[in-house]
mmCIF file of C-alpha atoms in Angstrom:
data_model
loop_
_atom_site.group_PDB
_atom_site.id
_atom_site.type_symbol
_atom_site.label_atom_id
_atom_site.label_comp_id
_atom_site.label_asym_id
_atom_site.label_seq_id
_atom_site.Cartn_x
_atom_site.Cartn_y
_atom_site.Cartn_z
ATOM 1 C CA UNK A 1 68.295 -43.064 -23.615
ATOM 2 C CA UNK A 2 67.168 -39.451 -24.901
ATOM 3 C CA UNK A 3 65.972 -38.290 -21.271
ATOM 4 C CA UNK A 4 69.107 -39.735 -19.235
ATOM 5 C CA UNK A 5 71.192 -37.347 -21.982
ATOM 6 C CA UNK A 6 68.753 -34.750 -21.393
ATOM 7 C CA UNK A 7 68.805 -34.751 -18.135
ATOM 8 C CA UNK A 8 72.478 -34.594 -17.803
ATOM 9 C CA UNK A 9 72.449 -31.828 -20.104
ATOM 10 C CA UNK A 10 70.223 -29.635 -17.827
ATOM 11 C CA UNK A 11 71.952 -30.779 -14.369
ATOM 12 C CA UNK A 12 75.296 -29.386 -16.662
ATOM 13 C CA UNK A 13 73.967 -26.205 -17.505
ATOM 14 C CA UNK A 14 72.135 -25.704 -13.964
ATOM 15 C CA UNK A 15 75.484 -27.039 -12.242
ATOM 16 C CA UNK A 16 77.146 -23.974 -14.688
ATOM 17 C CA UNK A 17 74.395 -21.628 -13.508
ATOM 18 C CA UNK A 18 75.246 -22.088 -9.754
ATOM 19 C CA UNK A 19 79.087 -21.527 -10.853
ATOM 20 C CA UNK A 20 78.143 -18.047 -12.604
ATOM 21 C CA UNK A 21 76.309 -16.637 -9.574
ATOM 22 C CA UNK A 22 78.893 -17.760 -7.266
ATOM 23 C CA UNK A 23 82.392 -16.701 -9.004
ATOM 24 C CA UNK A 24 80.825 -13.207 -9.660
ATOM 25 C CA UNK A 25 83.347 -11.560 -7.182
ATOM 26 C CA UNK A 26 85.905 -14.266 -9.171
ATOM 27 C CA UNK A 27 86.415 -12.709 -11.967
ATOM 28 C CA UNK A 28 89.405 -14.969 -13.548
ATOM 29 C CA UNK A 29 87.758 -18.167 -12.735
ATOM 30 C CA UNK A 30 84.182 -17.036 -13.946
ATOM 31 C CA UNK A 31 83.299 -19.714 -16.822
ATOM 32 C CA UNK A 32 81.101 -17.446 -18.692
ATOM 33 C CA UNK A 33 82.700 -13.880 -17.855
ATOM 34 C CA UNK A 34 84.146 -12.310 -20.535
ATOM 35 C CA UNK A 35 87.587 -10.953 -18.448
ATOM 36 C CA UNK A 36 87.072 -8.369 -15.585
ATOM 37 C CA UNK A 37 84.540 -6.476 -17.871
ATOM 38 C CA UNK A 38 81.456 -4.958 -15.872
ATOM 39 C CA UNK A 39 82.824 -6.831 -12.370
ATOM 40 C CA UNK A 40 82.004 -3.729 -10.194
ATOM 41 C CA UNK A 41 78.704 -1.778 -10.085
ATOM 42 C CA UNK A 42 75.342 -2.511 -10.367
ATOM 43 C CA UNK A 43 75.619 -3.085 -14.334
ATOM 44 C CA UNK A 44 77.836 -6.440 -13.472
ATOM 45 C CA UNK A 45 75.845 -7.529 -11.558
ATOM 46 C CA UNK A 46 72.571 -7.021 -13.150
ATOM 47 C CA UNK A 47 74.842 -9.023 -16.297
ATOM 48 C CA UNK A 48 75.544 -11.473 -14.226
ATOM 49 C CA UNK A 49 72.416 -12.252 -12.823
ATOM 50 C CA UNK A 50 70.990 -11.869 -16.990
ATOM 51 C CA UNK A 51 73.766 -15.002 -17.475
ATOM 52 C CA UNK A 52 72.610 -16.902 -14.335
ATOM 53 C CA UNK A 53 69.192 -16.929 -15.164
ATOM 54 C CA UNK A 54 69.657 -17.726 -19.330
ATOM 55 C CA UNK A 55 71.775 -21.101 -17.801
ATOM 56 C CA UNK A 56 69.243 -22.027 -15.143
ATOM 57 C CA UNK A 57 66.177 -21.781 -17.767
ATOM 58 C CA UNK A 58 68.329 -23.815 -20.750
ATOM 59 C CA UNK A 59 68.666 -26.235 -17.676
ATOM 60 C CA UNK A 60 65.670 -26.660 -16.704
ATOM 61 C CA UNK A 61 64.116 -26.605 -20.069
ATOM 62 C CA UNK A 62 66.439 -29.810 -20.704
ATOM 63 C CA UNK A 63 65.738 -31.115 -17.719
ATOM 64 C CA UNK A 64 61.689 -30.940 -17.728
ATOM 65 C CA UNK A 65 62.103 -31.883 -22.151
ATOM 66 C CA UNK A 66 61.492 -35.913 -20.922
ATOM 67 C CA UNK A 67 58.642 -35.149 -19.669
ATOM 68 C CA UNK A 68 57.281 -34.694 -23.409
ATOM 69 C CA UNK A 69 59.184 -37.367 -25.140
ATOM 70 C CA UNK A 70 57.174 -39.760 -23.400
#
């Protein structure tokens, strides 16, 4: 029961991860975007892509965490 809750943990926070990266030029929609703080220039998007990666690796850390519970 432990991995199917892990697993749907990680596909959540990958699934989150793909939102991030592609609402960057959405400000007002972006999940984890604090406002329209840092949207233009190369600082947003080097923020953005610091968020995007933190979500994918929580994701697949949950996601690959069966593999050791077994």
């Amino acid at each position: 029961m432990t991995n199917i809750i892990s697993k749907a943990i990680g596909i959540l926070f990958i699934v989150a991860a793909v939102f991030q990266w592609v609402s960057f030029d959405y400000p007002d929609v972006n999940p984890f975007w604090p406002g329209a703080v840092f949207t233009a220039g190369t600082i947003g998007q080097v923020i953005n892509w610091l968020i995007v990666c933190i979500l994918a690796v929580i994701g697949i850390g949950f996601w690959k965490s069966w593999k050791f519970q077994q």
